[in-house]
Amino acid sequence: MKNILSALMLVVTGFSTSAVAQLSARCSLDDQLTTTTSAQGRNAWSRKCGYISASREAFLNSENEYQVYTNACASYPTVQPGSTCAQYVPDNEAAACIAGLVKLGSCVTGCFTPTQRVDFAGRQLPVPEAYANGMKEVTALTPAAQPGLLSFANQTIRAYVAGDTQEDIFLLKTREGRSLEVTAEHPMLLNDGTMVKARTLKAGDTLMGADGKALTLSEVTVFNFKGQVWNVRPQSTDKAENVMSAEGFLTGSVRFQNEWAADDYRLSLRDEFEVGGL
């Protein structure tokens, strides 16, 4: 008898299981900073108060990441059910220092500009319009999806993410006539199934289209944007079920930018294994 096993390549290093759970909570539940201003404000505060060095601050800013802490968050005391956050931590340099915090790790900022359309249960809508219309599901890959044989299903939306920002936006244009505007850290799926940050892309790179076609980038340009950026966080924590369709591209949800930012992800071809003797 033969079984078909679908493999997603994932590498997580440097964190215990409990630390990963806490980092996930900070990045996606109670300490989600959606703008560059807030993220850099947190890093500046952390450096001022002696939690990180100036070089660490510069590195986090260059990666669009921000420092987070165990059991402390920006949303305290108004936290969601399930949060372990027990005290407030600022996101601006001018705030007074707080002693005794324990560093946990870092989270990532990044989203779509408000005009970019995402597939919400079969409807192509800009994210803010989907939010205004009360859309409760977003279309994403299924765990069985693989390059050359994509399959989709609707996923329950846990939260919409929005924030005001002023930062560089990457405009991705393909030879096939498609285009997408995203922030620097936004996760994009290459045609080989590897998830990468938008800022690493260049003309000639090949992305995977939502229709399974290879999309060759003809141009990658950067422009400064001031306004609101948006993203979606599905309820599911399966990585394939967090790969969504946006303007005909396959792209990752906000989970790839935060709790999975340190992971390597690849949508892999199915491997066939002989398991008859098991």
Short mmCIF file of C-alpha atoms in Angstrom, two decimals:
data_model
loop_
_atom_site.label_atom_id
_atom_site.label_comp_id
_atom_site.label_asym_id
_atom_site.label_seq_id
_atom_site.Cartn_x
_atom_site.Cartn_y
_atom_site.Cartn_z
CA MET A 1 0.00 0.00 0.00
CA LYS A 2 1.26 3.49 -0.82
CA ASN A 3 0.45 6.72 0.97
CA ILE A 4 1.04 10.20 -0.43
CA LEU A 5 2.69 12.55 2.06
CA SER A 6 2.81 16.28 1.44
CA ALA A 7 5.80 18.01 3.00
CA LEU A 8 6.21 21.65 3.96
CA MET A 9 9.84 22.51 4.69
CA LEU A 10 10.11 24.38 7.99
CA VAL A 11 13.09 25.29 10.11
CA VAL A 12 12.73 26.95 13.51
CA THR A 13 15.83 27.66 15.55
CA GLY A 14 16.70 29.38 18.79
CA PHE A 15 13.35 29.24 20.59
CA SER A 16 11.77 26.83 23.05
CA THR A 17 8.17 25.76 22.50
CA SER A 18 6.93 28.11 25.24
CA ALA A 19 8.95 31.01 23.84
CA VAL A 20 7.55 30.41 20.36
CA ALA A 21 4.02 30.45 21.81
CA GLN A 22 4.69 33.72 23.62
CA LEU A 23 6.29 35.28 20.55
CA SER A 24 3.26 34.28 18.51
CA ALA A 25 1.01 35.97 21.05
CA ARG A 26 3.06 39.17 21.05
CA CYS A 27 3.25 39.39 17.26
CA SER A 28 -0.31 38.43 16.43
CA LEU A 29 -2.49 38.99 19.50
CA ASP A 30 -1.51 41.82 21.83
CA ASP A 31 1.66 43.64 20.69
CA GLN A 32 1.07 43.98 16.97
CA LEU A 33 2.71 47.19 15.73
CA THR A 34 1.58 47.72 12.15
CA THR A 35 3.52 50.86 11.23
CA THR A 36 7.18 51.68 10.75
CA THR A 37 6.81 54.66 13.10
CA SER A 38 5.59 52.48 15.98
CA ALA A 39 8.14 49.75 15.30
CA GLN A 40 11.06 52.16 15.23
CA GLY A 41 9.64 53.93 18.27
CA ARG A 42 9.69 50.64 20.20
CA ASN A 43 13.27 50.00 19.13
CA ALA A 44 14.38 53.51 20.09
CA TRP A 45 12.71 53.14 23.49
CA SER A 46 14.35 49.74 23.99
CA ARG A 47 17.77 51.19 23.18
CA LYS A 48 17.24 54.27 25.37
CA CYS A 49 16.23 52.11 28.30
CA GLY A 50 19.19 49.76 27.97
CA TYR A 51 17.45 46.65 26.64
CA ILE A 52 19.18 46.62 23.24
CA SER A 53 22.31 48.20 21.78
CA ALA A 54 22.39 50.92 19.14
CA SER A 55 23.65 48.37 16.61
CA ARG A 56 20.74 46.04 17.45
CA GLU A 57 18.33 48.95 17.03
CA ALA A 58 19.79 49.73 13.61
CA PHE A 59 19.53 46.08 12.57
CA LEU A 60 15.90 45.76 13.67
CA ASN A 61 15.00 48.98 11.85
CA SER A 62 16.73 47.78 8.69
CA GLU A 63 14.68 44.57 8.79
CA ASN A 64 11.38 46.34 9.65
CA GLU A 65 11.32 44.41 12.93
CA TYR A 66 10.68 45.57 16.48
CA GLN A 67 11.68 44.33 19.93
CA VAL A 68 9.07 42.48 22.01
CA TYR A 69 9.07 41.36 25.63
CA THR A 70 7.79 38.50 27.77
CA ASN A 71 4.40 39.29 29.34
CA ALA A 72 4.41 42.94 28.17
CA CYS A 73 2.64 44.59 25.24
CA ALA A 74 1.46 47.88 23.76
CA SER A 75 -2.24 47.01 24.02
CA TYR A 76 -2.27 46.51 27.81
CA PRO A 77 -4.62 46.73 29.67
CA THR A 78 -7.07 46.20 26.78
CA VAL A 79 -5.91 42.72 25.75
CA GLN A 80 -7.75 39.93 23.97
CA PRO A 81 -8.76 36.64 25.60
CA GLY A 82 -5.82 34.24 25.74
CA SER A 83 -3.23 36.98 26.10
CA THR A 84 -0.44 36.53 28.68
CA CYS A 85 0.38 40.24 28.61
CA ALA A 86 0.49 41.62 32.16
CA GLN A 87 1.96 45.10 31.71
CA TYR A 88 2.38 47.91 29.22
CA VAL A 89 5.47 48.49 27.06
CA PRO A 90 5.74 51.73 25.01
CA ASP A 91 6.20 52.17 21.28
CA ASN A 92 7.76 55.63 21.36
CA GLU A 93 11.18 56.80 22.50
CA ALA A 94 9.87 59.64 24.66
CA ALA A 95 8.04 57.31 27.06
CA ALA A 96 9.47 56.69 30.52
CA CYS A 97 11.64 53.63 30.98
CA ILE A 98 10.24 50.52 32.67
CA ALA A 99 12.61 48.32 34.65
CA GLY A 100 12.59 44.55 34.83
CA LEU A 101 11.29 43.59 31.39
CA VAL A 102 12.56 40.36 29.82
CA LYS A 103 13.42 40.41 26.12
CA LEU A 104 11.60 37.78 24.07
CA GLY A 105 12.40 38.34 20.40
CA SER A 106 11.22 40.49 17.51
CA CYS A 107 8.17 40.86 15.29
CA VAL A 108 7.86 42.15 11.73
CA THR A 109 5.75 44.92 10.21
CA GLY A 110 4.36 44.84 6.66
CA CYS A 111 1.10 44.92 4.68
CA PHE A 112 -0.77 45.81 1.47
CA THR A 113 -1.63 49.32 0.36
CA PRO A 114 -5.41 49.89 0.62
CA THR A 115 -6.20 49.54 -3.11
CA GLN A 116 -4.78 46.03 -3.50
CA ARG A 117 -7.39 43.32 -4.03
CA VAL A 118 -7.35 40.03 -2.15
CA ASP A 119 -9.59 37.02 -2.81
CA PHE A 120 -12.28 36.91 -0.12
CA ALA A 121 -14.45 33.83 -0.61
CA GLY A 122 -14.43 34.26 -4.38
CA ARG A 123 -14.70 38.07 -4.39
CA GLN A 124 -11.70 40.20 -5.33
CA LEU A 125 -11.83 43.10 -2.87
CA PRO A 126 -9.42 45.66 -1.41
CA VAL A 127 -8.80 44.67 2.21
CA PRO A 128 -10.46 47.76 3.77
CA GLU A 129 -13.54 47.19 1.59
CA ALA A 130 -13.70 43.55 2.69
CA TYR A 131 -13.52 44.72 6.30
CA ALA A 132 -16.28 47.29 5.74
CA ASN A 133 -18.45 44.62 4.09
CA GLY A 134 -17.99 42.27 7.02
CA MET A 135 -16.24 39.53 5.04
CA LYS A 136 -15.52 36.68 7.44
CA GLU A 137 -13.52 34.38 5.14
CA VAL A 138 -10.44 34.74 2.97
CA THR A 139 -9.46 32.34 0.19
CA ALA A 140 -6.17 30.49 0.76
CA LEU A 141 -4.32 27.36 -0.31
CA THR A 142 -5.25 24.00 1.16
CA PRO A 143 -2.67 21.78 2.90
CA ALA A 144 -2.81 19.48 -0.15
CA ALA A 145 -1.72 22.23 -2.56
CA GLN A 146 1.55 21.84 -4.42
CA PRO A 147 3.27 23.58 -7.35
CA GLY A 148 1.44 22.65 -10.53
CA LEU A 149 -1.61 21.43 -8.63
CA LEU A 150 -2.96 24.29 -6.54
CA SER A 151 -6.14 23.92 -4.52
CA PHE A 152 -7.98 26.56 -2.51
CA ALA A 153 -10.52 26.78 0.29
CA ASN A 154 -12.03 29.57 2.35
CA GLN A 155 -10.45 30.25 5.73
CA THR A 156 -12.11 31.99 8.67
CA ILE A 157 -10.55 35.40 9.33
CA ARG A 158 -9.33 35.85 12.90
CA ALA A 159 -8.48 39.53 12.49
CA TYR A 160 -7.96 42.37 10.06
CA VAL A 161 -4.75 44.34 10.62
CA ALA A 162 -4.50 48.04 9.75
CA GLY A 163 -2.25 50.95 10.63
CA ASP A 164 -1.12 54.39 9.49
CA THR A 165 2.40 54.55 8.13
CA GLN A 166 4.90 56.38 5.97
CA GLU A 167 7.35 53.99 4.35
CA ASP A 168 8.67 52.58 1.09
CA ILE A 169 6.28 50.48 -0.98
CA PHE A 170 7.46 47.92 -3.53
CA LEU A 171 5.56 47.89 -6.81
CA LEU A 172 5.94 44.50 -8.48
CA LYS A 173 5.13 44.33 -12.21
CA THR A 174 5.23 41.18 -14.33
CA ARG A 175 5.64 40.50 -18.04
CA GLU A 176 2.17 38.97 -17.90
CA GLY A 177 0.64 42.34 -16.99
CA ARG A 178 0.01 41.81 -13.28
CA SER A 179 1.07 44.23 -10.54
CA LEU A 180 1.00 44.37 -6.75
CA GLU A 181 1.92 47.01 -4.15
CA VAL A 182 3.32 45.73 -0.84
CA THR A 183 5.57 46.82 2.00
CA ALA A 184 9.21 45.75 2.12
CA GLU A 185 8.72 42.77 4.43
CA HIS A 186 5.62 41.40 2.73
CA PRO A 187 5.94 37.65 2.01
CA MET A 188 5.77 36.62 -1.65
CA LEU A 189 5.80 33.07 -3.05
CA LEU A 190 8.44 32.32 -5.68
CA ASN A 191 7.58 29.92 -8.48
CA ASP A 192 9.68 27.20 -6.82
CA GLY A 193 7.45 27.43 -3.73
CA THR A 194 9.83 29.43 -1.53
CA MET A 195 8.45 32.33 0.53
CA VAL A 196 10.62 35.48 0.38
CA LYS A 197 10.37 39.13 1.44
CA ALA A 198 9.28 41.60 -1.23
CA ARG A 199 12.39 43.73 -0.73
CA THR A 200 14.60 40.86 -1.92
CA LEU A 201 12.90 40.65 -5.33
CA LYS A 202 14.37 41.98 -8.57
CA ALA A 203 13.51 42.03 -12.26
CA GLY A 204 13.82 38.55 -13.74
CA ASP A 205 12.68 36.73 -10.59
CA THR A 206 9.75 34.37 -11.09
CA LEU A 207 6.77 34.34 -8.74
CA MET A 208 3.91 31.85 -8.50
CA GLY A 209 0.55 33.08 -9.71
CA ALA A 210 -2.73 32.22 -8.04
CA ASP A 211 -3.66 30.39 -11.25
CA GLY A 212 -0.49 28.30 -11.01
CA LYS A 213 1.28 30.18 -13.80
CA ALA A 214 4.86 31.40 -13.50
CA LEU A 215 4.98 35.21 -13.28
CA THR A 216 8.25 36.83 -14.34
CA LEU A 217 8.98 40.21 -12.81
CA SER A 218 9.67 42.81 -15.46
CA GLU A 219 10.11 45.68 -13.03
CA VAL A 220 10.48 46.29 -9.29
CA THR A 221 10.17 49.92 -8.26
CA VAL A 222 9.99 51.63 -4.88
CA PHE A 223 7.92 54.66 -3.94
CA ASN A 224 7.22 56.39 -0.66
CA PHE A 225 3.71 55.96 0.67
CA LYS A 226 1.90 57.79 3.46
CA GLY A 227 -1.42 56.35 4.52
CA GLN A 228 -3.00 53.20 5.86
CA VAL A 229 -1.79 49.67 5.15
CA TRP A 230 -3.80 46.49 5.69
CA ASN A 231 -3.44 42.75 6.04
CA VAL A 232 -5.42 39.69 7.14
CA ARG A 233 -4.75 36.99 9.73
CA PRO A 234 -6.64 33.73 9.12
CA GLN A 235 -7.78 31.67 12.09
CA SER A 236 -5.80 28.68 10.82
CA THR A 237 -2.18 28.22 11.89
CA ASP A 238 -1.44 25.86 9.00
CA LYS A 239 1.11 27.59 6.78
CA ALA A 240 -0.47 26.58 3.47
CA GLU A 241 -3.80 27.94 4.70
CA ASN A 242 -2.09 31.30 5.20
CA VAL A 243 -1.02 31.62 1.55
CA MET A 244 -3.57 33.89 -0.11
CA SER A 245 -4.34 35.26 -3.56
CA ALA A 246 -3.74 39.00 -4.06
CA GLU A 247 -4.00 40.64 -7.49
CA GLY A 248 -3.28 37.25 -9.05
CA PHE A 249 -0.13 36.61 -6.97
CA LEU A 250 0.33 34.11 -4.14
CA THR A 251 1.35 35.90 -0.97
CA GLY A 252 1.55 35.17 2.74
CA SER A 253 -0.75 36.40 5.48
CA VAL A 254 0.44 38.58 8.35
CA ARG A 255 1.41 35.40 10.24
CA PHE A 256 4.41 34.94 7.91
CA GLN A 257 5.59 38.42 8.86
CA ASN A 258 5.31 37.89 12.58
CA GLU A 259 5.15 34.56 14.37
CA TRP A 260 6.68 32.71 11.38
CA ALA A 261 9.20 35.39 10.40
CA ALA A 262 12.14 33.23 11.54
CA ASP A 263 10.91 30.15 9.64
CA ASP A 264 11.93 28.88 6.23
CA TYR A 265 8.85 27.90 4.22
CA ARG A 266 8.52 26.10 0.94
CA LEU A 267 5.43 24.76 -0.78
CA SER A 268 6.82 21.42 -1.89
CA LEU A 269 6.01 18.80 -4.44
CA ARG A 270 4.42 15.75 -2.91
CA ASP A 271 6.78 12.88 -2.25
CA GLU A 272 5.58 9.32 -2.59
CA PHE A 273 6.76 6.91 0.09
CA GLU A 274 6.36 3.16 0.37
CA VAL A 275 4.83 2.51 3.80
CA GLY A 276 3.32 -0.91 3.22
CA GLY A 277 5.54 -2.49 5.84
CA LEU A 278 4.51 -0.13 8.61
#
